[in-house]
Coordinates of C-alpha atoms and ligand atoms in Angstrom, one line a residue:
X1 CA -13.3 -5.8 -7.5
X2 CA -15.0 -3.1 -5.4
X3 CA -13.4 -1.3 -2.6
X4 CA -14.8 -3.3 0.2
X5 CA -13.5 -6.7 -1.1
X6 CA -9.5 -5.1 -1.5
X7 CA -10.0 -4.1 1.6
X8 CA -11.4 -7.5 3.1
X9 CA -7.8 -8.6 1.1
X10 CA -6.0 -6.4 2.9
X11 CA -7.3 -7.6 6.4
X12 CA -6.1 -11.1 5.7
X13 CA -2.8 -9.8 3.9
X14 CA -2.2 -8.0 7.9
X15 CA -2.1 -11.4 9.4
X16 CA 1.6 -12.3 8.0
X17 CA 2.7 -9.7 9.0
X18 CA 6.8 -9.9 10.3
X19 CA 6.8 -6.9 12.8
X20 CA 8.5 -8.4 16.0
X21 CA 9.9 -4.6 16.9
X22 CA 7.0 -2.3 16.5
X23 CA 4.1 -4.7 16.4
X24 CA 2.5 -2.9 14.3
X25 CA 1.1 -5.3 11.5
X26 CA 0.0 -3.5 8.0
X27 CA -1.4 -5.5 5.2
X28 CA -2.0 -4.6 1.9
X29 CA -4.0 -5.3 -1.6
X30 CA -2.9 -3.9 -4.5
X31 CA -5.7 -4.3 -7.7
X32 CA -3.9 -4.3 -11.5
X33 CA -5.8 -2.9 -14.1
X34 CA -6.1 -6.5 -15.4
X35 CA -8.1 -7.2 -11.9
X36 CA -5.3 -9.2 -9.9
X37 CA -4.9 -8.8 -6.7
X38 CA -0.9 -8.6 -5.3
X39 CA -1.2 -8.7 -1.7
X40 CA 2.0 -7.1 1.0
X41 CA 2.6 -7.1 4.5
X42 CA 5.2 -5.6 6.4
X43 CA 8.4 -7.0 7.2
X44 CA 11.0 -6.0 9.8
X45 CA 14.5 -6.9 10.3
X46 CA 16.9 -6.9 13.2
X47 CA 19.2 -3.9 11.9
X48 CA 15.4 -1.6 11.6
X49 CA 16.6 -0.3 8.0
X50 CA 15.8 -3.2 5.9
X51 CA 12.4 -2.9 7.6
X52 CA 9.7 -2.9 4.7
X53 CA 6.2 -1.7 4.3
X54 CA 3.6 -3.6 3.3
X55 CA 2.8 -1.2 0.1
X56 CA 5.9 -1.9 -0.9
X57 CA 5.6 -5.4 -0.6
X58 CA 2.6 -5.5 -2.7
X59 CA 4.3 -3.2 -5.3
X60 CA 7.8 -5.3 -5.8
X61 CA 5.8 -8.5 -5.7
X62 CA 3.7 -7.2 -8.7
X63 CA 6.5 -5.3 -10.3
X64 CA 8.4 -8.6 -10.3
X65 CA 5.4 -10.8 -11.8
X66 CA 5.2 -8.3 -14.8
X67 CA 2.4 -6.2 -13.7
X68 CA 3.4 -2.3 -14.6
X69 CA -0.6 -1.0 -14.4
X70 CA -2.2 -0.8 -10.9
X71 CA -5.4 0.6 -10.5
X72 CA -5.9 1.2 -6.7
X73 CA -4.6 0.0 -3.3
X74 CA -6.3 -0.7 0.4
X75 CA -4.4 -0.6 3.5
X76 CA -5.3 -0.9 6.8
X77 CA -2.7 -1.9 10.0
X78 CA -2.2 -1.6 13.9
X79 CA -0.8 -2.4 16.8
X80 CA -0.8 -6.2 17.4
X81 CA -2.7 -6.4 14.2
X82 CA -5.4 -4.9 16.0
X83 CA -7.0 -2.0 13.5
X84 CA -8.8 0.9 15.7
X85 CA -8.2 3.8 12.6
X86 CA -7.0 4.2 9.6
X87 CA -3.5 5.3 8.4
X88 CA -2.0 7.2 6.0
X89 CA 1.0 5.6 3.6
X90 CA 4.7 6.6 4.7
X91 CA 6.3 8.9 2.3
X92 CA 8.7 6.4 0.8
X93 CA 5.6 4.0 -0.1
X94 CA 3.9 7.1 -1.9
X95 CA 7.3 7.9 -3.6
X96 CA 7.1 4.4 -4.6
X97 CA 3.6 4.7 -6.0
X98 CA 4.3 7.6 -8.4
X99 CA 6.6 5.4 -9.9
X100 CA 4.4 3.5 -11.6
X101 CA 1.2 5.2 -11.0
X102 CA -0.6 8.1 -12.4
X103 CA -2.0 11.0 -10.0
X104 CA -5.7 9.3 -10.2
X105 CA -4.5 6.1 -8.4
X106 CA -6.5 5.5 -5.7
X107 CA -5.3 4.6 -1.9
X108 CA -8.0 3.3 -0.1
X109 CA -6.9 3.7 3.9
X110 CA -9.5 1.6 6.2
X111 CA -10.6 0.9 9.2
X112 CA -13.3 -1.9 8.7
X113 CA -14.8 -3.2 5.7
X114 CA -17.2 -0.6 5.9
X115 CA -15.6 2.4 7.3
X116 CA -12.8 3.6 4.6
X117 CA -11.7 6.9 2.8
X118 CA -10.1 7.0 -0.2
X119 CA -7.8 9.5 -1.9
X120 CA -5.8 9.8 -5.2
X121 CA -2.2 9.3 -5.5
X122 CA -2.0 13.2 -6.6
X123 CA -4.0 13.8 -3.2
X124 CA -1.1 12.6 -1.1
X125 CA 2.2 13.4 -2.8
X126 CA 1.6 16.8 -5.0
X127 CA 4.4 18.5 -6.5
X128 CA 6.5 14.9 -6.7
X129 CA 10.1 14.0 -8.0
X130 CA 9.4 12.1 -11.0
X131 CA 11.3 10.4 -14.3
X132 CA 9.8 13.2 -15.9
X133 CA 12.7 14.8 -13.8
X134 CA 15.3 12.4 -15.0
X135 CA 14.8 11.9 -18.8
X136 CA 16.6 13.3 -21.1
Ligands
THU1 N1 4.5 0.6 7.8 C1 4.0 0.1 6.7 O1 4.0 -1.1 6.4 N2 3.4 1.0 5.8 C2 3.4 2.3 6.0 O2 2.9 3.1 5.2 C3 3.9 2.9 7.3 C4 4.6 2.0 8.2 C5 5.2 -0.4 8.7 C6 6.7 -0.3 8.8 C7 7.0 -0.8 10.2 O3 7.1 -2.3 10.1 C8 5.7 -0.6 11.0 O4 4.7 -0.2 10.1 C9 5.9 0.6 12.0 O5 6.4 1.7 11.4

């Protein structure tokens, strides 16, 4: 699976979208190291807090299938689904991802099919909380 095709995935993972407060539609595709695809959208709620992003989505789905090895993960989102740039993840997605990624784990962040960067997990949240922190 090559960067372009997640992020093709991720386009048509923007279109169920739930976000009837911001309008801002985010779709994601998460690749396993066994080459499956989870895909996530985001999903709002009335009371804003339960209000998740579509990283997340991708990452619980896949989490709750089994899956605990992830090689990369394209994103792309805008208002009224309409994608003029790319975005970087929210801090709680990225604290999310160093869960159960390494620091080479790659976030792809795309505008078009063709127009895309991509940077490691260890790019975007250095210095991290960890369960290295945690175990005994
Ligand atoms: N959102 C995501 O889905 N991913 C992010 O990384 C940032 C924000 C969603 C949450 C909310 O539904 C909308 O975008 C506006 O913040």
């Amino acid at each position: 699976m090559n960067n372009k095709e997640l992020v093709k995935i991720a386009f048509n993972a923007m279109q169920k979208a739930y976000a009837p407060y911001s309008n801002y539609k985010v779709g994601a595709a998460l690749l396993t190291e066994s080459n499956k695809v989870y895909t996530g959208c985001n999903i709002e709620n009335a009371a804003y807090g339960p209000t998740n992003c579509a990283e997340r989505t991708a990452f619980f789905k896949a989490i709750s299938e089994g899956e605990q090895s992830f090689s990369k993960i394209a994103i792309v989102g805008g208002k009224n689904g309409v994608v003029t740039d790319m975005f970087m993840p929210c801090g709680v997605c990225r604290q999310v991802m160093a869960e159960f990624c390494d620091g080479d784990f790659e976030i792809i962040v795309a505008k078009s099919q063709d127009d895309f960067k991509v940077f490691t997990l260890k790019e975007l949240l250095p210095f991290g909380f960890s369960k290295n922190n945690v175990k005994d």
